[in-house]
mmCIF file of C-alpha atoms and ligand atoms in Angstrom:
data_model
loop_
_atom_site.group_PDB
_atom_site.id
_atom_site.type_symbol
_atom_site.label_atom_id
_atom_site.label_comp_id
_atom_site.label_asym_id
_atom_site.label_seq_id
_atom_site.Cartn_x
_atom_site.Cartn_y
_atom_site.Cartn_z
ATOM 1 C CA MET A 16 3.788 5.253 -23.058
ATOM 2 C CA GLY A 17 4.789 8.919 -21.586
ATOM 3 C CA ASN A 18 7.693 8.975 -19.008
ATOM 4 C CA GLN A 19 8.714 6.384 -16.591
ATOM 5 C CA LEU A 20 11.300 7.274 -13.768
ATOM 6 C CA TYR A 21 11.781 3.569 -12.091
ATOM 7 C CA PRO A 22 13.975 1.373 -10.257
ATOM 8 C CA ASN A 23 16.350 0.268 -12.853
ATOM 9 C CA GLY A 24 16.425 -3.900 -12.841
ATOM 10 C CA THR A 25 13.184 -3.984 -11.088
ATOM 11 C CA SER A 26 9.203 -5.526 -11.633
ATOM 12 C CA THR A 27 8.213 -6.093 -8.579
ATOM 13 C CA MET A 28 7.290 -3.882 -5.616
ATOM 14 C CA THR A 29 6.356 -4.154 -1.802
ATOM 15 C CA ALA A 30 2.825 -3.553 -1.195
ATOM 16 C CA ALA A 31 0.635 -4.734 1.673
ATOM 17 C CA VAL A 32 -2.623 -7.547 0.275
ATOM 18 C CA LEU A 33 -4.977 -7.506 2.861
ATOM 19 C CA ARG A 34 -6.169 -11.556 1.988
ATOM 20 C CA GLY A 35 -8.989 -11.351 4.939
ATOM 21 C CA LYS A 36 -10.607 -11.143 7.977
ATOM 22 C CA GLU A 37 -7.496 -9.533 9.992
ATOM 23 C CA ASP A 38 -5.231 -11.183 7.352
ATOM 24 C CA LEU A 39 -2.672 -8.351 5.944
ATOM 25 C CA ARG A 40 0.396 -9.409 4.065
ATOM 26 C CA ILE A 41 3.449 -7.544 2.353
ATOM 27 C CA GLU A 42 4.423 -9.258 -0.739
ATOM 28 C CA GLN A 43 5.948 -8.606 -3.872
ATOM 29 C CA VAL A 44 3.683 -7.687 -6.479
ATOM 30 C CA SER A 45 4.144 -6.443 -9.918
ATOM 31 C CA LEU A 46 4.886 -2.911 -10.551
ATOM 32 C CA PRO A 47 2.227 -0.862 -11.928
ATOM 33 C CA SER A 48 2.348 0.802 -15.501
ATOM 34 C CA ALA A 49 0.137 3.600 -16.006
ATOM 35 C CA GLY A 50 -3.025 3.618 -19.028
ATOM 36 C CA PRO A 51 -3.918 6.223 -21.523
ATOM 37 C CA GLY A 52 -5.203 8.918 -18.583
ATOM 38 C CA GLU A 53 -3.723 7.142 -15.261
ATOM 39 C CA LEU A 54 -0.450 8.287 -13.131
ATOM 40 C CA VAL A 55 1.820 5.768 -11.091
ATOM 41 C CA LEU A 56 2.689 7.248 -8.194
ATOM 42 C CA ARG A 57 6.159 6.475 -6.000
ATOM 43 C CA VAL A 58 4.371 6.439 -2.536
ATOM 44 C CA GLY A 59 5.719 9.194 -0.385
ATOM 45 C CA ALA A 60 3.458 9.372 2.517
ATOM 46 C CA ALA A 61 0.238 6.347 3.702
ATOM 47 C CA LEU A 62 -2.053 7.169 6.824
ATOM 48 C CA THR A 63 -3.783 4.569 8.498
ATOM 49 C CA CYS A 64 -7.489 5.287 8.441
ATOM 50 C CA GLY A 65 -10.593 3.617 11.035
ATOM 51 C CA THR A 66 -12.240 3.122 7.930
ATOM 52 C CA ASP A 67 -9.170 0.309 6.945
ATOM 53 C CA LEU A 68 -9.381 -0.857 10.366
ATOM 54 C CA LYS A 69 -13.168 -1.585 9.732
ATOM 55 C CA VAL A 70 -12.835 -3.195 6.554
ATOM 56 C CA TYR A 71 -9.559 -5.565 8.649
ATOM 57 C CA ARG A 72 -11.343 -6.976 11.427
ATOM 58 C CA ARG A 73 -14.816 -7.021 9.254
ATOM 59 C CA GLY A 74 -12.589 -8.549 5.372
ATOM 60 C CA TYR A 75 -14.766 -6.897 3.972
ATOM 61 C CA HIS A 76 -16.444 -3.125 2.963
ATOM 62 C CA ALA A 77 -20.129 -3.051 0.903
ATOM 63 C CA LYS A 78 -18.077 -0.556 -1.598
ATOM 64 C CA MET A 79 -15.334 0.586 -1.050
ATOM 65 C CA LEU A 80 -13.025 -3.006 -1.918
ATOM 66 C CA THR A 81 -13.336 -7.151 -1.490
ATOM 67 C CA LEU A 82 -10.015 -9.017 -0.340
ATOM 68 C CA ASP A 83 -6.770 -10.267 -1.832
ATOM 69 C CA ARG A 84 -6.420 -6.702 -3.172
ATOM 70 C CA LEU A 85 -4.011 -3.821 -1.952
ATOM 71 C CA PHE A 86 -5.034 -1.795 0.923
ATOM 72 C CA GLY A 87 -4.594 1.712 1.869
ATOM 73 C CA HIS A 88 -6.556 4.892 0.622
ATOM 74 C CA GLU A 89 -4.814 7.716 2.142
ATOM 75 C CA LEU A 90 -2.128 8.831 0.445
ATOM 76 C CA ALA A 91 -0.030 11.384 -0.850
ATOM 77 C CA GLY A 92 3.394 10.768 -3.880
ATOM 78 C CA THR A 93 5.382 12.113 -6.492
ATOM 79 C CA VAL A 94 4.552 10.765 -10.062
ATOM 80 C CA VAL A 95 6.842 8.227 -11.527
ATOM 81 C CA GLU A 96 4.811 7.288 -14.564
ATOM 82 C CA ALA A 97 2.451 9.723 -16.655
ATOM 83 C CA GLY A 98 -0.118 7.680 -18.710
ATOM 84 C CA GLU A 99 -0.678 8.262 -23.147
ATOM 85 C CA GLY A 100 -2.782 11.431 -23.113
ATOM 86 C CA VAL A 101 -2.086 13.553 -19.133
ATOM 87 C CA THR A 102 -1.978 16.406 -19.812
ATOM 88 C CA ARG A 103 -2.295 17.745 -15.989
ATOM 89 C CA PHE A 104 0.338 15.852 -14.761
ATOM 90 C CA LYS A 105 4.274 14.981 -15.085
ATOM 91 C CA VAL A 106 6.671 12.855 -13.868
ATOM 92 C CA GLY A 107 8.580 14.885 -10.885
ATOM 93 C CA ASP A 108 5.230 16.294 -9.586
ATOM 94 C CA ARG A 109 4.232 15.653 -6.491
ATOM 95 C CA VAL A 110 0.357 15.497 -5.906
ATOM 96 C CA VAL A 111 -2.479 14.088 -3.525
ATOM 97 C CA PRO A 112 -4.880 11.262 -5.114
ATOM 98 C CA LEU A 113 -8.266 11.151 -3.670
ATOM 99 C CA ASN A 114 -10.021 7.403 -3.025
ATOM 100 C CA SER A 115 -12.631 8.446 -5.204
ATOM 101 C CA ALA A 116 -13.999 9.962 -8.031
ATOM 102 C CA PRO A 117 -17.806 10.251 -9.788
ATOM 103 C CA CYS A 118 -18.777 10.071 -13.003
ATOM 104 C CA ASP A 119 -20.757 13.496 -13.096
ATOM 105 C CA GLU A 120 -23.769 11.987 -15.686
ATOM 106 C CA CYS A 121 -25.834 9.838 -13.246
ATOM 107 C CA PHE A 122 -28.812 11.490 -11.111
ATOM 108 C CA PHE A 123 -26.725 12.183 -7.837
ATOM 109 C CA CYS A 124 -23.515 14.042 -9.237
ATOM 110 C CA LYS A 125 -26.178 16.247 -10.929
ATOM 111 C CA ALA A 126 -28.169 16.901 -8.036
ATOM 112 C CA GLY A 127 -25.342 17.706 -6.806
ATOM 113 C CA GLN A 128 -24.173 14.426 -4.216
ATOM 114 C CA GLN A 129 -21.338 13.364 -6.223
ATOM 115 C CA ASN A 130 -20.222 11.102 -2.915
ATOM 116 C CA LEU A 131 -23.767 9.285 -3.763
ATOM 117 C CA CYS A 132 -22.752 9.110 -7.114
ATOM 118 C CA ASP A 133 -23.971 5.061 -8.858
ATOM 119 C CA ASP A 134 -20.778 4.874 -10.307
ATOM 120 C CA LEU A 135 -18.395 5.834 -8.306
ATOM 121 C CA LEU A 136 -14.466 4.681 -8.670
ATOM 122 C CA PHE A 137 -12.622 3.509 -5.477
ATOM 123 C CA ASN A 138 -9.029 2.995 -5.671
ATOM 124 C CA ASN A 139 -6.822 1.258 -2.663
ATOM 125 C CA GLY A 140 -3.497 0.163 -2.579
ATOM 126 C CA ALA A 141 -2.021 2.884 -0.584
ATOM 127 C CA TYR A 142 0.135 1.316 1.456
ATOM 128 C CA ALA A 143 2.774 0.088 -1.285
ATOM 129 C CA GLU A 144 6.204 1.790 -2.867
ATOM 130 C CA PHE A 145 3.799 2.550 -6.144
ATOM 131 C CA ILE A 146 0.548 3.228 -6.395
ATOM 132 C CA ARG A 147 -1.330 3.264 -9.641
ATOM 133 C CA VAL A 148 -4.502 5.833 -10.446
ATOM 134 C CA PRO A 149 -7.484 5.081 -11.988
ATOM 135 C CA ALA A 150 -7.807 8.231 -14.648
ATOM 136 C CA ARG A 151 -10.978 9.289 -13.619
ATOM 137 C CA ILE A 152 -9.457 10.303 -10.688
ATOM 138 C CA VAL A 153 -6.654 11.534 -11.911
ATOM 139 C CA GLU A 154 -8.771 13.705 -13.838
ATOM 140 C CA LYS A 155 -11.203 14.754 -11.699
ATOM 141 C CA ASN A 156 -9.680 14.672 -8.171
ATOM 142 C CA THR A 157 -5.898 14.670 -7.614
ATOM 143 C CA LEU A 158 -4.281 17.969 -6.951
ATOM 144 C CA PRO A 159 -1.369 19.234 -6.937
ATOM 145 C CA LEU A 160 1.057 19.582 -3.779
ATOM 146 C CA PRO A 161 3.050 23.063 -2.629
ATOM 147 C CA ASP A 162 6.649 22.620 -2.844
ATOM 148 C CA SER A 163 6.272 23.504 1.102
ATOM 149 C CA MET A 164 3.414 20.751 1.772
ATOM 150 C CA PRO A 165 4.713 17.307 3.250
ATOM 151 C CA PHE A 166 3.388 13.968 1.819
ATOM 152 C CA GLN A 167 2.057 13.222 5.310
ATOM 153 C CA HIS A 168 0.557 16.649 5.544
ATOM 154 C CA ALA A 169 -1.601 16.095 1.905
ATOM 155 C CA ALA A 170 -2.973 12.598 3.087
ATOM 156 C CA LEU A 171 -4.875 14.329 5.114
ATOM 157 C CA THR A 172 -6.831 15.156 2.906
ATOM 158 C CA GLU A 173 -9.411 11.890 2.635
ATOM 159 C CA PRO A 174 -9.885 12.181 5.534
ATOM 160 C CA LEU A 175 -10.596 15.740 6.215
ATOM 161 C CA ALA A 176 -12.857 16.001 2.785
ATOM 162 C CA CYS A 177 -15.060 13.496 4.399
ATOM 163 C CA VAL A 178 -15.424 15.901 7.786
ATOM 164 C CA MET A 179 -16.213 19.405 5.213
ATOM 165 C CA ARG A 180 -18.690 17.277 3.669
ATOM 166 C CA GLY A 181 -20.368 16.911 6.653
ATOM 167 C CA LEU A 182 -19.862 20.195 8.092
ATOM 168 C CA GLU A 183 -20.800 21.266 4.601
ATOM 169 C CA GLU A 184 -24.570 19.082 4.939
ATOM 170 C CA SER A 185 -24.837 20.669 8.962
ATOM 171 C CA ASN A 186 -24.937 24.421 7.697
ATOM 172 C CA ALA A 187 -22.124 24.925 10.418
ATOM 173 C CA ALA A 188 -20.988 28.322 9.957
ATOM 174 C CA ALA A 189 -19.001 30.578 12.937
ATOM 175 C CA GLY A 190 -21.492 31.458 16.435
ATOM 176 C CA LYS A 191 -22.726 27.887 15.826
ATOM 177 C CA THR A 192 -23.102 25.691 18.571
ATOM 178 C CA ALA A 193 -22.024 21.939 17.905
ATOM 179 C CA ILE A 194 -21.625 19.195 20.258
ATOM 180 C CA VAL A 195 -18.667 16.387 19.453
ATOM 181 C CA LEU A 196 -19.127 12.738 20.585
ATOM 182 C CA GLY A 197 -15.895 10.615 20.071
ATOM 183 C CA ALA A 198 -12.499 11.530 19.970
ATOM 184 C CA GLY A 199 -11.335 8.971 17.791
ATOM 185 C CA PRO A 200 -9.162 10.207 14.262
ATOM 186 C CA ILE A 201 -12.648 12.111 12.666
ATOM 187 C CA GLY A 202 -14.228 12.395 15.546
ATOM 188 C CA LEU A 203 -10.758 15.158 16.369
ATOM 189 C CA LEU A 204 -10.847 16.038 13.255
ATOM 190 C CA PHE A 205 -14.797 16.979 13.689
ATOM 191 C CA ILE A 206 -13.404 19.160 16.640
ATOM 192 C CA HIS A 207 -10.424 21.173 14.764
ATOM 193 C CA ALA A 208 -12.318 21.688 11.644
ATOM 194 C CA ALA A 209 -15.376 23.250 13.432
ATOM 195 C CA SER A 210 -13.599 25.807 16.071
ATOM 196 C CA LEU A 211 -11.362 26.639 13.106
ATOM 197 C CA GLN A 212 -14.528 27.703 11.730
ATOM 198 C CA GLY A 213 -15.326 29.420 14.287
ATOM 199 C CA LEU A 214 -18.746 27.001 16.227
ATOM 200 C CA ASN A 215 -18.528 27.040 19.930
ATOM 201 C CA VAL A 216 -17.326 22.935 20.116
ATOM 202 C CA ILE A 217 -18.331 20.964 23.501
ATOM 203 C CA ALA A 218 -16.705 17.352 22.988
ATOM 204 C CA VAL A 219 -17.648 14.693 24.264
ATOM 205 C CA VAL A 220 -15.116 12.309 25.000
ATOM 206 C CA LYS A 221 -14.080 9.200 26.829
ATOM 207 C CA ARG A 222 -10.324 8.345 28.401
ATOM 208 C CA LYS A 223 -8.693 10.868 29.937
ATOM 209 C CA ASP A 224 -5.548 11.396 27.645
ATOM 210 C CA GLN A 225 -8.463 12.749 24.836
ATOM 211 C CA VAL A 226 -9.881 15.562 27.311
ATOM 212 C CA ALA A 227 -6.402 17.416 26.449
ATOM 213 C CA THR A 228 -5.840 16.640 22.910
ATOM 214 C CA ALA A 229 -9.977 17.572 22.132
ATOM 215 C CA LYS A 230 -9.064 20.430 24.237
ATOM 216 C CA HIS A 231 -5.568 21.277 22.083
ATOM 217 C CA PHE A 232 -7.554 20.710 18.779
ATOM 218 C CA GLY A 233 -10.419 23.352 19.702
ATOM 219 C CA ALA A 234 -12.784 22.263 22.198
ATOM 220 C CA ALA A 235 -14.317 24.922 24.253
ATOM 221 C CA GLN A 236 -15.177 22.627 26.856
ATOM 222 C CA VAL A 237 -14.887 18.766 26.855
ATOM 223 C CA ILE A 238 -16.572 16.125 28.701
ATOM 224 C CA ARG A 239 -15.316 12.519 30.396
ATOM 225 C CA LEU A 240 -17.880 10.242 30.111
ATOM 226 C CA ALA A 241 -16.400 8.958 33.605
ATOM 227 C CA ASP A 242 -16.652 11.959 35.277
ATOM 228 C CA VAL A 243 -20.277 12.315 35.086
ATOM 229 C CA GLU A 244 -23.357 10.739 35.706
ATOM 230 C CA ASP A 245 -26.129 11.436 32.858
ATOM 231 C CA PRO A 246 -23.523 12.675 30.054
ATOM 232 C CA ILE A 247 -26.260 14.466 27.756
ATOM 233 C CA VAL A 248 -27.673 16.234 30.579
ATOM 234 C CA ALA A 249 -23.883 17.506 31.116
ATOM 235 C CA ALA A 250 -23.507 18.172 27.789
ATOM 236 C CA ARG A 251 -26.678 19.895 26.911
ATOM 237 C CA VAL A 252 -25.744 22.490 30.011
ATOM 238 C CA LEU A 253 -22.999 23.995 28.380
ATOM 239 C CA THR A 254 -24.883 24.579 26.089
ATOM 240 C CA PRO A 255 -26.522 28.428 25.490
ATOM 241 C CA GLU A 256 -28.916 28.715 27.749
ATOM 242 C CA GLY A 257 -28.889 24.919 28.080
ATOM 243 C CA ARG A 258 -30.872 24.596 25.046
ATOM 244 C CA GLY A 259 -29.135 22.403 23.818
ATOM 245 C CA ALA A 260 -26.418 22.114 20.713
ATOM 246 C CA ASP A 261 -27.172 23.689 17.111
ATOM 247 C CA ILE A 262 -25.399 20.568 15.464
ATOM 248 C CA VAL A 263 -23.923 17.449 17.196
ATOM 249 C CA PHE A 264 -22.189 15.013 15.569
ATOM 250 C CA GLU A 265 -21.497 11.784 15.777
ATOM 251 C CA ALA A 266 -18.351 10.055 15.525
ATOM 252 C CA VAL A 267 -18.616 6.999 17.853
ATOM 253 C CA ALA A 268 -21.081 4.725 15.545
ATOM 254 C CA THR A 269 -22.202 3.069 17.929
ATOM 255 C CA PRO A 270 -26.229 2.984 18.428
ATOM 256 C CA GLU A 271 -26.135 4.118 22.339
ATOM 257 C CA ALA A 272 -23.948 7.310 20.756
ATOM 258 C CA TRP A 273 -26.685 7.409 18.202
ATOM 259 C CA GLN A 274 -29.365 7.993 21.109
ATOM 260 C CA TRP A 275 -27.554 10.652 23.259
ATOM 261 C CA ALA A 276 -26.621 12.823 20.564
ATOM 262 C CA VAL A 277 -30.579 13.311 19.235
ATOM 263 C CA GLN A 278 -30.941 13.871 23.352
ATOM 264 C CA MET A 279 -28.462 16.596 22.818
ATOM 265 C CA ALA A 280 -29.746 18.490 20.014
ATOM 266 C CA ARG A 281 -32.023 22.578 20.392
ATOM 267 C CA LYS A 282 -34.760 22.393 19.212
ATOM 268 C CA GLY A 283 -34.679 22.560 14.837
ATOM 269 C CA GLY A 284 -31.268 21.410 15.709
ATOM 270 C CA LEU A 285 -29.147 19.506 13.567
ATOM 271 C CA VAL A 286 -27.848 15.221 14.109
ATOM 272 C CA ASN A 287 -25.526 14.021 11.877
ATOM 273 C CA LEU A 288 -24.785 10.503 12.618
ATOM 274 C CA PHE A 289 -21.511 10.848 10.925
ATOM 275 C CA GLY A 290 -20.394 7.138 12.524
ATOM 276 C CA GLY A 291 -21.269 3.679 10.836
ATOM 277 C CA PRO A 292 -21.985 1.017 12.948
ATOM 278 C CA PRO A 293 -22.475 -2.762 11.233
ATOM 279 C CA ALA A 294 -24.676 -3.556 8.490
ATOM 280 C CA GLY A 295 -27.713 -5.062 10.010
ATOM 281 C CA THR A 296 -27.907 -2.549 13.315
ATOM 282 C CA THR A 297 -30.770 -1.141 14.437
ATOM 283 C CA VAL A 298 -31.291 1.871 16.319
ATOM 284 C CA ALA A 299 -34.220 2.508 18.766
ATOM 285 C CA PHE A 300 -35.264 6.202 19.010
ATOM 286 C CA ASP A 301 -38.171 8.369 20.717
ATOM 287 C CA THR A 302 -40.152 9.232 18.196
ATOM 288 C CA ASN A 303 -42.023 12.262 20.127
ATOM 289 C CA LEU A 304 -38.418 13.638 20.075
ATOM 290 C CA ILE A 305 -37.538 13.751 16.740
ATOM 291 C CA HIS A 306 -41.365 15.169 15.605
ATOM 292 C CA TYR A 307 -41.728 17.639 18.586
ATOM 293 C CA SER A 308 -38.081 19.412 18.128
ATOM 294 C CA ASP A 309 -38.811 18.994 14.900
ATOM 295 C CA LEU A 310 -34.753 17.726 14.091
ATOM 296 C CA THR A 311 -33.646 17.311 11.202
ATOM 297 C CA LEU A 312 -30.978 13.561 11.277
ATOM 298 C CA LYS A 313 -28.551 13.314 8.383
ATOM 299 C CA ALA A 314 -25.889 10.521 7.730
ATOM 300 C CA SER A 315 -23.331 12.079 5.325
ATOM 301 C CA PHE A 316 -20.839 9.776 3.828
ATOM 302 C CA HIS A 317 -17.902 10.076 1.839
ATOM 303 C CA HIS A 318 -16.632 13.274 -0.117
ATOM 304 C CA THR A 319 -17.022 15.012 -3.138
ATOM 305 C CA PRO A 320 -14.633 16.850 -4.871
ATOM 306 C CA SER A 321 -15.318 19.880 -3.902
ATOM 307 C CA THR A 322 -15.094 19.242 -0.363
ATOM 308 C CA ALA A 323 -11.431 17.527 -1.391
ATOM 309 C CA ARG A 324 -10.253 20.770 -2.465
ATOM 310 C CA SER A 325 -11.650 22.775 0.853
ATOM 311 C CA ALA A 326 -9.963 20.406 2.729
ATOM 312 C CA PHE A 327 -6.901 20.281 1.105
ATOM 313 C CA ASP A 328 -6.766 24.087 0.762
ATOM 314 C CA LEU A 329 -7.303 24.199 4.571
ATOM 315 C CA LEU A 330 -4.454 21.595 5.531
ATOM 316 C CA ARG A 331 -2.187 23.659 3.976
ATOM 317 C CA SER A 332 -3.870 26.948 5.233
ATOM 318 C CA GLY A 333 -0.826 26.671 7.928
ATOM 319 C CA ARG A 334 -4.049 26.961 10.748
ATOM 320 C CA PHE A 335 -4.656 23.909 11.007
ATOM 321 C CA PHE A 336 -2.589 21.022 13.098
ATOM 322 C CA CYS A 337 -1.712 18.344 10.675
ATOM 323 C CA ASP A 338 1.169 17.112 12.704
ATOM 324 C CA ASP A 339 -0.653 16.588 15.428
ATOM 325 C CA PHE A 340 -2.517 13.783 14.422
ATOM 326 C CA LEU A 341 0.216 12.092 12.862
ATOM 327 C CA THR A 342 0.900 10.636 15.901
ATOM 328 C CA GLY A 343 3.534 7.329 14.865
ATOM 329 C CA SER A 344 4.561 6.786 12.105
ATOM 330 C CA ALA A 345 6.101 3.517 10.879
ATOM 331 C CA PRO A 346 8.141 1.247 7.878
ATOM 332 C CA LEU A 347 5.796 -0.591 5.136
ATOM 333 C CA GLU A 348 6.824 -3.407 6.224
ATOM 334 C CA ASP A 349 5.743 -2.935 9.706
ATOM 335 C CA VAL A 350 1.824 -2.497 8.598
ATOM 336 C CA PRO A 351 0.684 -5.864 9.201
ATOM 337 C CA GLU A 352 2.001 -4.725 12.697
ATOM 338 C CA VAL A 353 0.159 -1.736 12.988
ATOM 339 C CA PHE A 354 -3.178 -3.179 12.613
ATOM 340 C CA ARG A 355 -2.361 -5.999 14.803
ATOM 341 C CA ARG A 356 -2.048 -2.458 17.469
ATOM 342 C CA MET A 357 -4.737 -1.406 16.549
ATOM 343 C CA LEU A 358 -7.298 -4.148 17.398
ATOM 344 C CA THR A 359 -6.804 -3.640 20.731
ATOM 345 C CA ARG A 360 -8.785 -0.661 21.607
ATOM 346 C CA PRO A 361 -6.081 1.528 23.392
ATOM 347 C CA SER A 362 -6.569 1.886 27.048
ATOM 348 C CA GLU A 363 -6.411 4.554 29.976
ATOM 349 C CA GLY A 364 -2.982 6.256 30.477
ATOM 350 C CA THR A 365 -1.696 5.521 27.144
ATOM 351 C CA ALA A 366 -0.415 8.174 24.657
ATOM 352 C CA PRO A 367 -2.879 9.036 22.249
ATOM 353 C CA ASP A 368 -2.673 7.338 18.624
ATOM 354 C CA ILE A 369 -4.373 9.196 16.010
ATOM 355 C CA LYS A 370 -3.466 8.402 12.779
ATOM 356 C CA THR A 371 0.291 6.484 11.709
ATOM 357 C CA ALA A 372 1.650 7.436 8.900
ATOM 358 C CA ILE A 373 3.589 4.739 6.690
ATOM 359 C CA TYR A 374 6.684 4.994 4.494
ATOM 360 C CA PRO A 375 7.816 2.886 1.837
ATOM 361 C CA LYS A 376 11.532 2.334 2.904
ATOM 362 C CA SER A 377 12.882 3.495 -1.151
ATOM 363 C CA THR A 378 10.728 6.963 -0.190
ATOM 364 C CA ARG A 379 11.515 7.193 3.681
ATOM 365 C CA ILE A 380 13.682 10.167 3.196
ATOM 366 C CA GLU A 381 11.386 12.698 1.687
ATOM 367 C CA ALA A 382 9.044 12.473 4.463
ATOM 368 C CA LEU A 383 11.547 15.835 4.901
ATOM 369 C CA PRO A 384 9.754 18.462 3.310
ATOM 370 C CA GLN A 385 13.110 20.619 2.367
ATOM 371 C CA VAL A 386 14.188 16.887 0.180
ATOM 372 C CA ALA A 387 10.566 16.660 -1.120
ATOM 373 C CA ALA A 388 10.980 20.358 -2.025
ATOM 374 C CA MET A 389 14.212 19.960 -3.486
ATOM 375 C CA GLU A 390 12.749 16.940 -5.884
ATOM 376 C CA ALA A 391 9.927 18.827 -6.828
ATOM 377 C CA GLY A 392 11.943 21.709 -7.594
HETATM 378 ZN ZN1 ZN B 407 -9.983 7.228 4.989
HETATM 379 ZN ZN1 ZN B 408 -22.366 9.821 -11.207
#
């Protein structure tokens, strides 16, 4: 077996385990070890995510994980053990592992839709001191961090990779006008990434504080629902010649937002229904509108190794406002409390709460880039 760099004399670690609906517990579990091709990382930082909140609230996820499992999927960390046969990484390397990897052999993978892989392999367990990374993810979807990149920035790779996939599938390009519905973490990532790609972004938001936040991340114009009578009219008026948006990104995950989205697109436009409402939800659309406007409806899911890399490149480019997405931080022990708090939707007048960075006590200090750089050096 490869090298090890574990804390001396311990065989357990602290980790968050999802035991049921809204039942997340801090427990002592066995330290993971690396089998052939695998890595074990000491988690440097993990981030909270809307998908995790959904899983927490519902107690399940159709594809990603089941109960009684380690939880959390956005992280970056340091290699403490490299399994037999791992050549790309060694102990001490700082890396970001994606939360999945495709098989590259099935129909969908060969068709360039690796996000739809029949055998997509998921990994969870970011809210822990250590995490095992399966061989396939090590081989296909783990990226080395430059010394200057803090763990908590690198951990944004996964959510941004989903957004980059959404942009790519919507033919986003400089000069186009996009409407983004929603200013939660995903909506804001869309606003920021689209504006950095040179799109003219119009954001539709709910709360007052989200107006400033959406502008900060690059929205040229922002509509607050409470300020307008008809959000569809208000949004269309702001598009060139009032013809509607080239692309509409829906990031609210309600049937109403899905319906608004199709009414905000221009003739020949594209609507990306990105937010996933609960299973069993149905939405009614005006068939004439979709047909005679020749609309393209898309619903992008997840990411591919290629969009993971474009997300990572953008995060390390220096152009991306990484820190501004990280509005809170908490020790690992507080994860259950952080999720309980996330359940209550923020009300008017509260500070924006986008993502919380979770630091295991033992590694908290590494979040400081200079210390991380020293360790890597
Ligand atoms: Zn996520
Ligand atoms: Zn596949």
